[in-house]
Coordinates of N, CA, C and O in Angstrom, one line a residue:
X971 N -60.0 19.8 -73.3 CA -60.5 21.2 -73.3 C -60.0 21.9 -72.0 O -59.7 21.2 -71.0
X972 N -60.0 23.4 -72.2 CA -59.4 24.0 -71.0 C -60.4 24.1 -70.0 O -61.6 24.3 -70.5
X973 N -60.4 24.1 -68.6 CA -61.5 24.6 -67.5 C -61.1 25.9 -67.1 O -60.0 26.3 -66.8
X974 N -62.5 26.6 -67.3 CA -62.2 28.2 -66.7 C -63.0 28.1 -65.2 O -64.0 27.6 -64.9
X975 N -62.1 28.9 -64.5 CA -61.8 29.3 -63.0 C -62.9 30.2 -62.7 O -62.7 31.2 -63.3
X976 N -64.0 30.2 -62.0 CA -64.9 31.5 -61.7 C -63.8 32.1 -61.2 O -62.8 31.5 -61.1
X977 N -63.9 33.5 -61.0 CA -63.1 34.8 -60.5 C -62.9 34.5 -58.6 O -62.0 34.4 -57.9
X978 N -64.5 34.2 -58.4 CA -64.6 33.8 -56.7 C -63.5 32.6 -56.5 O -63.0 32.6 -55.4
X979 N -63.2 31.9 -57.1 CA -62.6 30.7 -56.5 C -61.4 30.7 -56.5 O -60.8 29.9 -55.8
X980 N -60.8 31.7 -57.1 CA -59.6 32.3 -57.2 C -59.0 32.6 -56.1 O -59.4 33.6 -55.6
X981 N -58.1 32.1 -55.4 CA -57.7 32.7 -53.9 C -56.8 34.1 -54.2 O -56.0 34.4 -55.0
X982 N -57.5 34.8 -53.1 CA -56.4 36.7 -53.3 C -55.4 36.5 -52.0 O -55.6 36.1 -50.8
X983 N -54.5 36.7 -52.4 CA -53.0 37.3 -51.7 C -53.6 38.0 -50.6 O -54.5 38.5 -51.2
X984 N -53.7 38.4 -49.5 CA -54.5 39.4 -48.3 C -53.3 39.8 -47.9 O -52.7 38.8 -47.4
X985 N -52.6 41.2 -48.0 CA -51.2 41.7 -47.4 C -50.3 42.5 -48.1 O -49.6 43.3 -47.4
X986 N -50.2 42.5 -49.2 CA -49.7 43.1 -49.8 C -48.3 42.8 -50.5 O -47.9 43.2 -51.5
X987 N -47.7 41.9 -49.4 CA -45.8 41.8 -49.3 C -45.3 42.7 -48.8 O -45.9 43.5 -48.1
X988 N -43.8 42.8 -49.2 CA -42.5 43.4 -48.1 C -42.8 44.4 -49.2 O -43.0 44.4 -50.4
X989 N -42.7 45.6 -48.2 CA -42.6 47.0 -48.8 C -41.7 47.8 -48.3 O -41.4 48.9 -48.7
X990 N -41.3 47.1 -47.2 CA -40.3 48.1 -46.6 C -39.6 47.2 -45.9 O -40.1 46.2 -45.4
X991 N -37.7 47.5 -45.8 CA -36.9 46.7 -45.3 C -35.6 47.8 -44.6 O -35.2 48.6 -45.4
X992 N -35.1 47.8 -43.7 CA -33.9 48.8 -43.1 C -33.6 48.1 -41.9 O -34.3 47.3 -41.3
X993 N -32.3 48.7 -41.8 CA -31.5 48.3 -40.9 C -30.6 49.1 -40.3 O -30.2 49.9 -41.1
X994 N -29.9 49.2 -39.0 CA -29.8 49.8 -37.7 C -29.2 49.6 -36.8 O -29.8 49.0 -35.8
X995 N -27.8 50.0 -36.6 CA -27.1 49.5 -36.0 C -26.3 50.6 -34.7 O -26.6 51.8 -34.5
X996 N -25.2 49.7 -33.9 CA -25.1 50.7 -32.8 C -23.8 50.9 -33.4 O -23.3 49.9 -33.9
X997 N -23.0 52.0 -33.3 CA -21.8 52.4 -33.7 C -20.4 52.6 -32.4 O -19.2 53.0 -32.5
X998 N -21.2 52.2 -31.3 CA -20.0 52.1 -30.6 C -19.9 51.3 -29.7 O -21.1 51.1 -29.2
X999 N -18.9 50.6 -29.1 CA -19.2 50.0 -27.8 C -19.8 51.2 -26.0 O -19.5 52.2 -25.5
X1000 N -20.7 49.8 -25.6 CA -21.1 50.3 -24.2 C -20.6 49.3 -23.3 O -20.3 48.2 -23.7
X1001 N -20.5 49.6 -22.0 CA -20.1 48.5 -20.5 C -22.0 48.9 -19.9 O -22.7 49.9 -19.9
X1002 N -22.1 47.4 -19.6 CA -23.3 47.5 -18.8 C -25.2 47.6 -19.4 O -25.7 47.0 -20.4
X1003 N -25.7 48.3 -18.5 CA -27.1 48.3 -18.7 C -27.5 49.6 -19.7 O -27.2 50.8 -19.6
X1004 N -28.1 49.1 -20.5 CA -28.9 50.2 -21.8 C -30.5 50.1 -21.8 O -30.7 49.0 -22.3
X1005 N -31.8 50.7 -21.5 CA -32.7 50.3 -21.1 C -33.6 51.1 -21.6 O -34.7 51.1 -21.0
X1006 N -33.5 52.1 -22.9 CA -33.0 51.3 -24.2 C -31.7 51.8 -24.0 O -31.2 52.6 -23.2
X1007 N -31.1 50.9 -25.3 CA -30.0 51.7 -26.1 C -30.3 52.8 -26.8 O -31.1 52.7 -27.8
X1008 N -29.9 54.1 -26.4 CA -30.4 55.3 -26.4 C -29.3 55.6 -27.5 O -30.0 56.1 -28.4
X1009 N -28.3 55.7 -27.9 CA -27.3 57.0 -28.5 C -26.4 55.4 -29.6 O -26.3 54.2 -29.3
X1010 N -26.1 56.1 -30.5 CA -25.1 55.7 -31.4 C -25.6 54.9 -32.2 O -25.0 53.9 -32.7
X1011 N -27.2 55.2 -32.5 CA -27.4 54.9 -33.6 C -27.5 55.1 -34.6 O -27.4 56.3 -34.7
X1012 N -27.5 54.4 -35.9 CA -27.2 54.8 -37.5 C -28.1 53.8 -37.7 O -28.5 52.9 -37.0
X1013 N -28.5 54.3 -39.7 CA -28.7 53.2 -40.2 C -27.1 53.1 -41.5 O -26.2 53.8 -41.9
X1014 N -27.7 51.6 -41.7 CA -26.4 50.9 -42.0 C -26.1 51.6 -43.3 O -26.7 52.0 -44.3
X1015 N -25.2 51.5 -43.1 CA -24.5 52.7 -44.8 C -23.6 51.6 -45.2 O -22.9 52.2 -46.0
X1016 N -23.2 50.4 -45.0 CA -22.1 49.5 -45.6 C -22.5 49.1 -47.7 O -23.6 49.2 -48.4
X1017 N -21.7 49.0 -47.9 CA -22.1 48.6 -49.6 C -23.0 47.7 -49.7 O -23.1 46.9 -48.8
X1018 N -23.8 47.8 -50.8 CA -24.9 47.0 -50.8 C -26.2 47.4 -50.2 O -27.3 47.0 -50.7
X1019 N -26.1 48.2 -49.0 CA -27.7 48.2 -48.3 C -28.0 49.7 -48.9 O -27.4 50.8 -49.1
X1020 N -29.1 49.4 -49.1 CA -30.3 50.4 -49.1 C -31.7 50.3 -48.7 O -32.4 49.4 -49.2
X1021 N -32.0 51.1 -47.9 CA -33.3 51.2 -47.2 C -34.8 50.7 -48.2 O -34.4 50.8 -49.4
X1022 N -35.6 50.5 -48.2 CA -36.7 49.6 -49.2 C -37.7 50.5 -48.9 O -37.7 51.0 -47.7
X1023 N -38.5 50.9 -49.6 CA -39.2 52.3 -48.8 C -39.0 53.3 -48.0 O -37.9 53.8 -47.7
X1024 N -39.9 53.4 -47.5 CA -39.4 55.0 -46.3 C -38.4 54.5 -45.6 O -37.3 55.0 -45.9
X1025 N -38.6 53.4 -44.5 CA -37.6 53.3 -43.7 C -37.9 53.8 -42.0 O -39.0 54.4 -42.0
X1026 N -37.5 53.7 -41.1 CA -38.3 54.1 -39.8 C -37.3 55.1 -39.6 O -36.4 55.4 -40.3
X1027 N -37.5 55.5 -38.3 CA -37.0 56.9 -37.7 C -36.4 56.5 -36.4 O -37.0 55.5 -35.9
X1028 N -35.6 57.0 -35.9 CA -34.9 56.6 -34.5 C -34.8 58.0 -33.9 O -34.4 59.1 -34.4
X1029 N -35.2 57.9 -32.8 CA -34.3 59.0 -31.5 C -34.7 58.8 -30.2 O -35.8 58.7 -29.7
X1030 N -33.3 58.9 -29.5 CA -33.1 58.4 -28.4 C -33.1 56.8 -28.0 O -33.2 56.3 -26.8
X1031 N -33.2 56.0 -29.3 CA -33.2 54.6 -29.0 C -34.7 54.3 -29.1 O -35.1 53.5 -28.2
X1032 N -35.5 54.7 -29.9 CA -37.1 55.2 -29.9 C -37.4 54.3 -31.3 O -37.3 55.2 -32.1
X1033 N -37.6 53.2 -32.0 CA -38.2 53.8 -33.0 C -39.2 53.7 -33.7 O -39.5 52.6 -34.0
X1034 N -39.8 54.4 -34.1 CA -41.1 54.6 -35.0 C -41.1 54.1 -36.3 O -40.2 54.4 -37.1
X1035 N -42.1 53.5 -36.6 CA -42.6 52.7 -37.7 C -43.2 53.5 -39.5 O -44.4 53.5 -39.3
X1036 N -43.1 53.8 -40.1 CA -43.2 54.5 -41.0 C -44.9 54.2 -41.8 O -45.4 55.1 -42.5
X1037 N -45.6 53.1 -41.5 CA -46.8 53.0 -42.1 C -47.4 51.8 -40.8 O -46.9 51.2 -39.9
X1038 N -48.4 51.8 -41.2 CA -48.8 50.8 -40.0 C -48.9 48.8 -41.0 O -48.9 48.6 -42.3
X1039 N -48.8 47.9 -40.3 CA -48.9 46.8 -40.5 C -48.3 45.8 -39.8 O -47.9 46.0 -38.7
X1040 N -48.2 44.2 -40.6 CA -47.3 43.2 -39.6 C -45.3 44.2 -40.2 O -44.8 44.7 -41.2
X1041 N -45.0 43.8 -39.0 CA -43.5 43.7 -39.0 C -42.8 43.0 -38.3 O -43.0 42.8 -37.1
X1042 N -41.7 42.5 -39.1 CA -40.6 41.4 -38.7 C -39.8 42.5 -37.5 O -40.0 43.8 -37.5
X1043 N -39.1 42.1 -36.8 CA -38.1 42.5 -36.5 C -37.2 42.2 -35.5 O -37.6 42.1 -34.3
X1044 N -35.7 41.9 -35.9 CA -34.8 40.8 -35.5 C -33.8 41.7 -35.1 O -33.3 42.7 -35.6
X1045 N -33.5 41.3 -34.3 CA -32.4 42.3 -33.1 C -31.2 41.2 -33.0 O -31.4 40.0 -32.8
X1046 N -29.7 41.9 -33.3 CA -28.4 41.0 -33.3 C -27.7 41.9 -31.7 O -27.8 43.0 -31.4
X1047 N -27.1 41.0 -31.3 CA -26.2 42.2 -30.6 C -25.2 41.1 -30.0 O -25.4 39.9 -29.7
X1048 N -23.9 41.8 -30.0 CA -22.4 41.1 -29.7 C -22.0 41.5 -28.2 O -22.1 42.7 -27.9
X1049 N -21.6 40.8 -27.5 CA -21.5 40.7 -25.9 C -20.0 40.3 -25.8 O -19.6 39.4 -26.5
X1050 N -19.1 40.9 -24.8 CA -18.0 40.2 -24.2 C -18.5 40.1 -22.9 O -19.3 41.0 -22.6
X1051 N -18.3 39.2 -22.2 CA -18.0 38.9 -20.8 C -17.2 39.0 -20.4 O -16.2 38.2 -20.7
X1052 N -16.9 40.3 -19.1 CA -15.3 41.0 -18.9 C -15.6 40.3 -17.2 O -15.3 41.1 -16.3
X1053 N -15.9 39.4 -16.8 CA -16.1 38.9 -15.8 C -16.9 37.2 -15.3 O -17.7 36.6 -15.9
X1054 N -16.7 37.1 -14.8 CA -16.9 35.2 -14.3 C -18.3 35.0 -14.2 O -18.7 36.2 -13.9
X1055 N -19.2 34.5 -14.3 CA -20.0 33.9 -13.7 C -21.1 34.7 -14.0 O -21.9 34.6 -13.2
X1056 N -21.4 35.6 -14.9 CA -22.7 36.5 -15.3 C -23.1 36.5 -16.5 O -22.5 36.0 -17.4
X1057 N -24.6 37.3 -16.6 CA -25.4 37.4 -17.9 C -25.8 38.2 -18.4 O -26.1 39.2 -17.9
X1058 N -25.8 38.1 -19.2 CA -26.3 39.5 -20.6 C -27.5 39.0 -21.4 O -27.5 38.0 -22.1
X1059 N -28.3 39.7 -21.2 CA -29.6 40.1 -21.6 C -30.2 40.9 -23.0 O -29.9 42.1 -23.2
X1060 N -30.9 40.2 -23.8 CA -31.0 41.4 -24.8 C -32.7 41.4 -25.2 O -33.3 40.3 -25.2
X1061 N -33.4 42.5 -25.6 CA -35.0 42.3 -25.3 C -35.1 43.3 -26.3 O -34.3 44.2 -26.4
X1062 N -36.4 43.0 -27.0 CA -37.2 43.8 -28.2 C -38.6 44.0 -27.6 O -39.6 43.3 -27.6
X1063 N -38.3 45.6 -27.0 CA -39.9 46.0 -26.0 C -40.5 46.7 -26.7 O -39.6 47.3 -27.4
X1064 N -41.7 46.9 -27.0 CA -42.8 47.1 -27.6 C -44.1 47.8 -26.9 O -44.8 47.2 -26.0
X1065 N -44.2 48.9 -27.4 CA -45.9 49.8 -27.0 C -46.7 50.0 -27.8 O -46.7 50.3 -29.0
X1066 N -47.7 49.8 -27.0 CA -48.9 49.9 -28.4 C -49.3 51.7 -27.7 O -50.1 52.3 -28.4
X1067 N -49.0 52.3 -26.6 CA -49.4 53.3 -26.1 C -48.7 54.4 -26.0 O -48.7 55.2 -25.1
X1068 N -47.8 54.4 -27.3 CA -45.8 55.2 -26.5 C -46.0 55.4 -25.5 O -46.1 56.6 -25.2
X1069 N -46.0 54.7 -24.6 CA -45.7 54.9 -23.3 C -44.6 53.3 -22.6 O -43.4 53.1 -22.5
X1070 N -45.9 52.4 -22.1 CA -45.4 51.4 -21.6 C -45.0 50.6 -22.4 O -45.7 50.2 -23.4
X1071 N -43.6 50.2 -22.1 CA -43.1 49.2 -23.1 C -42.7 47.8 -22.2 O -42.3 47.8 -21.1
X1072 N -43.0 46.4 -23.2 CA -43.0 45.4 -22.5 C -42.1 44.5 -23.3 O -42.5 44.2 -24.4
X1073 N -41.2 44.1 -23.0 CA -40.2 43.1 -23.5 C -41.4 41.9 -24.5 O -42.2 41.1 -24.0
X1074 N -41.1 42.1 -25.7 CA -42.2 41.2 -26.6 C -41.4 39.6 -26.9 O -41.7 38.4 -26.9
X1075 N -40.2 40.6 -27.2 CA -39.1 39.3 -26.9 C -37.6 39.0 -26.6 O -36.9 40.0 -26.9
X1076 N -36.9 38.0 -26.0 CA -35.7 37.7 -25.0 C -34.7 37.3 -25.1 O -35.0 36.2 -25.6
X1077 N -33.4 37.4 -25.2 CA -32.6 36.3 -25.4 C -31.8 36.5 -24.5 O -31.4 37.6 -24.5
X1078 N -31.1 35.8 -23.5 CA -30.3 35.2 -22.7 C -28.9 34.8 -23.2 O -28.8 34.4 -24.4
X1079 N -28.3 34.9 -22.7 CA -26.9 34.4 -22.4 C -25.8 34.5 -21.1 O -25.7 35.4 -20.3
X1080 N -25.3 33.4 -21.3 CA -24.5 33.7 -19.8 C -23.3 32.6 -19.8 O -23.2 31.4 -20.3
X1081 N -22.3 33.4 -18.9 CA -21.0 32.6 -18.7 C -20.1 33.0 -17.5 O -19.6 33.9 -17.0
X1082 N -20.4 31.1 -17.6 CA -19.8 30.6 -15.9 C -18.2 30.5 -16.0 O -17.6 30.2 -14.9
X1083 N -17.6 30.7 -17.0 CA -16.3 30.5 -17.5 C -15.5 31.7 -17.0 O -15.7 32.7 -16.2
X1084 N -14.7 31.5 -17.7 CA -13.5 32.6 -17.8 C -13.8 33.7 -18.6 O -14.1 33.6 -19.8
X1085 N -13.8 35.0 -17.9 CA -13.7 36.4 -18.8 C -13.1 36.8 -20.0 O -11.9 36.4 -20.1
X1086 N -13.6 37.6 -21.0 CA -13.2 38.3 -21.9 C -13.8 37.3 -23.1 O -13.7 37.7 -24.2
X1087 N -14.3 36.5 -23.0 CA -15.2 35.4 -23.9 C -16.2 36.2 -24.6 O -16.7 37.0 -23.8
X1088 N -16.7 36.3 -26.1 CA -17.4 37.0 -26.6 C -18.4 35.9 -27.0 O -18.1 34.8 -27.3
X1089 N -19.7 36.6 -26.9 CA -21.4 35.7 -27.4 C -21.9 36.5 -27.9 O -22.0 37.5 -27.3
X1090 N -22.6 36.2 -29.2 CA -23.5 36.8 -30.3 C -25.3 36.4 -29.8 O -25.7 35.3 -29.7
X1091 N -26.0 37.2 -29.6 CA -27.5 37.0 -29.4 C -28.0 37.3 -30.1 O -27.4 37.8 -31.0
X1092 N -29.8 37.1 -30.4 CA -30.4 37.2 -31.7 C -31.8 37.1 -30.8 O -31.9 36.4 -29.7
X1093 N -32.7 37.7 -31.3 CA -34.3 37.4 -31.0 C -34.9 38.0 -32.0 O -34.3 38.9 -32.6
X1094 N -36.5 37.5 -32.4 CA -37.3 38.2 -33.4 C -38.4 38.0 -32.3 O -38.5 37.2 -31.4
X1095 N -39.3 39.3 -33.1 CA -40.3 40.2 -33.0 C -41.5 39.9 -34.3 O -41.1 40.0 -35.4
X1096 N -42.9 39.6 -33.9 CA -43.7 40.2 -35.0 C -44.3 40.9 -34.2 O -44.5 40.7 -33.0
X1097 N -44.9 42.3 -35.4 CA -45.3 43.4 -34.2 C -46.5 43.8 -35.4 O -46.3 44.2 -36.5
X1098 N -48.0 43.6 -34.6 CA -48.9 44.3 -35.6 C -49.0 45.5 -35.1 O -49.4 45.9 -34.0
X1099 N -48.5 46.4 -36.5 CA -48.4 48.2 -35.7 C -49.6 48.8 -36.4 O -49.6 49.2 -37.5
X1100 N -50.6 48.7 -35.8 CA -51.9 49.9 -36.0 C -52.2 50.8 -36.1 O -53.2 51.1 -36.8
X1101 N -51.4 52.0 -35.4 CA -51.1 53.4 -35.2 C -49.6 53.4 -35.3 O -48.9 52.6 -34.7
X1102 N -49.2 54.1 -35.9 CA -47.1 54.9 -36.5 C -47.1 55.6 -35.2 O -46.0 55.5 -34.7
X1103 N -48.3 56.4 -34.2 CA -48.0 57.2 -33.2 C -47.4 56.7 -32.0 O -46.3 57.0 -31.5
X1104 N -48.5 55.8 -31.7 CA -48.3 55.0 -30.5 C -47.6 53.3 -30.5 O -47.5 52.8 -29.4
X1105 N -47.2 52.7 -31.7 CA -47.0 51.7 -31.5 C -45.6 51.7 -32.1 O -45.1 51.9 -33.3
X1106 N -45.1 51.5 -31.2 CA -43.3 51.6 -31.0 C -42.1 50.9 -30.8 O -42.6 50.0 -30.2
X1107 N -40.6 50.6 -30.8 CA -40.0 49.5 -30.4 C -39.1 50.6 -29.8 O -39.0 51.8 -29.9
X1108 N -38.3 49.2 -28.7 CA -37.0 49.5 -28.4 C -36.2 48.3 -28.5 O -36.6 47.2 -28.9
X1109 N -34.3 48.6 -28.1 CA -34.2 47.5 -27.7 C -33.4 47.4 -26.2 O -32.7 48.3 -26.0
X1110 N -33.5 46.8 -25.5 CA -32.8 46.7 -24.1 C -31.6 45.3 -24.0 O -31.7 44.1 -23.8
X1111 N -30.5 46.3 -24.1 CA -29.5 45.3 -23.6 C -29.1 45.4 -21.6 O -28.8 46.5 -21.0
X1112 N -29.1 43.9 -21.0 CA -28.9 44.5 -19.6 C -27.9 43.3 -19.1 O -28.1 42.1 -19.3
X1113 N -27.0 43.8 -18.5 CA -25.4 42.8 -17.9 C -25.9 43.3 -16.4 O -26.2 44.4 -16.0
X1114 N -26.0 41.7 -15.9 CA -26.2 41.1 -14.4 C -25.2 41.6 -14.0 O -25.6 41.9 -12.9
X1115 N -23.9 41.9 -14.0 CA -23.0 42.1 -13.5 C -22.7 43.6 -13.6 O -21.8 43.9 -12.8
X1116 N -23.2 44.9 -14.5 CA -22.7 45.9 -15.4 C -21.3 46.0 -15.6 O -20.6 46.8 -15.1
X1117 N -21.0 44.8 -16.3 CA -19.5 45.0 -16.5 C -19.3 44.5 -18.4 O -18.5 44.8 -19.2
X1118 N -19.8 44.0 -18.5 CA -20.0 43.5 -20.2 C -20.2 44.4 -20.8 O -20.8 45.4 -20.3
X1119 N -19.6 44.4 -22.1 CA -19.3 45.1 -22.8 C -20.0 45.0 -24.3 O -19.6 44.3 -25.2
X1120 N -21.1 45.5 -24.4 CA -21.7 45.4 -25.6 C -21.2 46.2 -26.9 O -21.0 47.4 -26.7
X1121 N -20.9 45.6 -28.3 CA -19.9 45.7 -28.8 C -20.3 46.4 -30.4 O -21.1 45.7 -31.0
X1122 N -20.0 47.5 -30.9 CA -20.9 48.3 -31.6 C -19.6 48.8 -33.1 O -18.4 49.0 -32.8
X1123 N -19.9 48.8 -34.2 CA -19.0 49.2 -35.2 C -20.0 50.2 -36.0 O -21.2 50.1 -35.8
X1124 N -19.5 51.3 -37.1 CA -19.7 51.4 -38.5 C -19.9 51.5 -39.4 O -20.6 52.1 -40.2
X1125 N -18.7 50.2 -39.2 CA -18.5 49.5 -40.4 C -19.2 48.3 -41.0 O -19.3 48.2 -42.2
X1126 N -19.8 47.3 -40.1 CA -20.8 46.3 -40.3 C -21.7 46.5 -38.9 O -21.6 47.3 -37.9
X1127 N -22.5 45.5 -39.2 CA -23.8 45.4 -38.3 C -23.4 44.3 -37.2 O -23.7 43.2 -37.6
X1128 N -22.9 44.3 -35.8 CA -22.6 44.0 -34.5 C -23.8 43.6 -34.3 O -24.4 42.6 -34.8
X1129 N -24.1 44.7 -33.4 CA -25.4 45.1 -32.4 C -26.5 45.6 -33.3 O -26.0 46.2 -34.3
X1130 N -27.5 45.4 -33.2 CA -28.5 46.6 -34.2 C -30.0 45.5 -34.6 O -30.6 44.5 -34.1
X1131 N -30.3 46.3 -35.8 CA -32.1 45.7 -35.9 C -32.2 45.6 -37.2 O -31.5 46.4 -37.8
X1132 N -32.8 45.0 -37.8 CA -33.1 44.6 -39.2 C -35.0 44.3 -39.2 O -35.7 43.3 -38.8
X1133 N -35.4 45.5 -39.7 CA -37.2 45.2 -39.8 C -37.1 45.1 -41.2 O -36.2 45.4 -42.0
X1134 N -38.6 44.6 -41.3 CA -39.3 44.4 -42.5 C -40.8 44.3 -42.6 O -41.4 43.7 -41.8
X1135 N -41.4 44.8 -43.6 CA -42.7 44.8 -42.9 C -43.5 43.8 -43.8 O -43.6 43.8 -45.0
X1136 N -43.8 43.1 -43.3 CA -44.5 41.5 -43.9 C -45.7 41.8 -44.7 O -45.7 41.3 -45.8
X1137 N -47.0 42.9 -44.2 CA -48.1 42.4 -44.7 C -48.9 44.2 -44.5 O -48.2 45.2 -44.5
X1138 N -50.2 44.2 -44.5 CA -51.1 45.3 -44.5 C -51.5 44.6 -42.7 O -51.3 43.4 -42.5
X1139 N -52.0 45.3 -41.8 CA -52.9 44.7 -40.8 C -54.1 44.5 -40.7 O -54.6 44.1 -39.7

């Protein structure tokens, strides 16, 4: 015989899923400190991508979130080392007050070697955004040296951000 399930015992999904997904990239190369990366952003126009709902908003290296909830968000960025013995820094800062932003998360790299050596960095972010007004990202690339050259295309995604928004808050 079959067993029927009360309704209560039934576990519910709490979140909703991915409803939104975009991506964001820097289009040109910079030397040095960006605190944020303010100019030469796009979102990614390469074949295949399209934005998954609304999509967020950028300006001045600013950007704002399109609904509130959890969100992924994973920052790539491509580094040359035009110099011996230094580091490049890359950070996903975050406000819950548009105001103060606080590095949420880090990635390091560094080389004691020989110059003109290129390194790929990566960090992720979950960010529960509550308010679209006040709860905000950036990203901050910064060379101990300002001589690195952070490296920006187009045509594919280098440097840049890939969110997604996981859940409801």
């Amino acid at each position: 015989t079959m067993k029927t399930i009360p309704a209560t015992d039934i576990p519910t999904y709490v979140g909703g899923g991915i409803s939104e997904a975009d991506q964001w990239r820097v289009t040109a190369d910079f030397d040095g400190t960006a605190s944020p990366i303010a100019s030469n952003w796009e979102r990614s126009d390469t074949t295949g991508f399209s934005v998954f709902g609304t999509g967020l908003t950028e300006s001045s290296g600013i950007f704002t979130f399109p609904s509130t909830g959890y969100w992924w968000i994973h920052a790539q960025m491509a580094v040359q080392f035009n110099e011996e013995d230094t580091d490049s820094i890359m950070s996903i800062a975050t406000t819950t007050d548009n105001s103060s932003y606080t590095a949420q998360s880090t990635t390091r790299e560094a080389d004691k070697n020989t110059d003109g050596r290129k390194h790929s960095m990566s960090c992720v972010a979950v960010f529960d955004v509550t308010d679209t007004s006040n709860c905000k990202f950036r990203i901050d690339a910064q060379s101990v040296a300002n001589t690195n050259t952070v490296a920006g295309s187009s045509a594919e995604t280098i440097t840049g951000v890939s969110v997604f928004r996981l859940g409801d808050t």
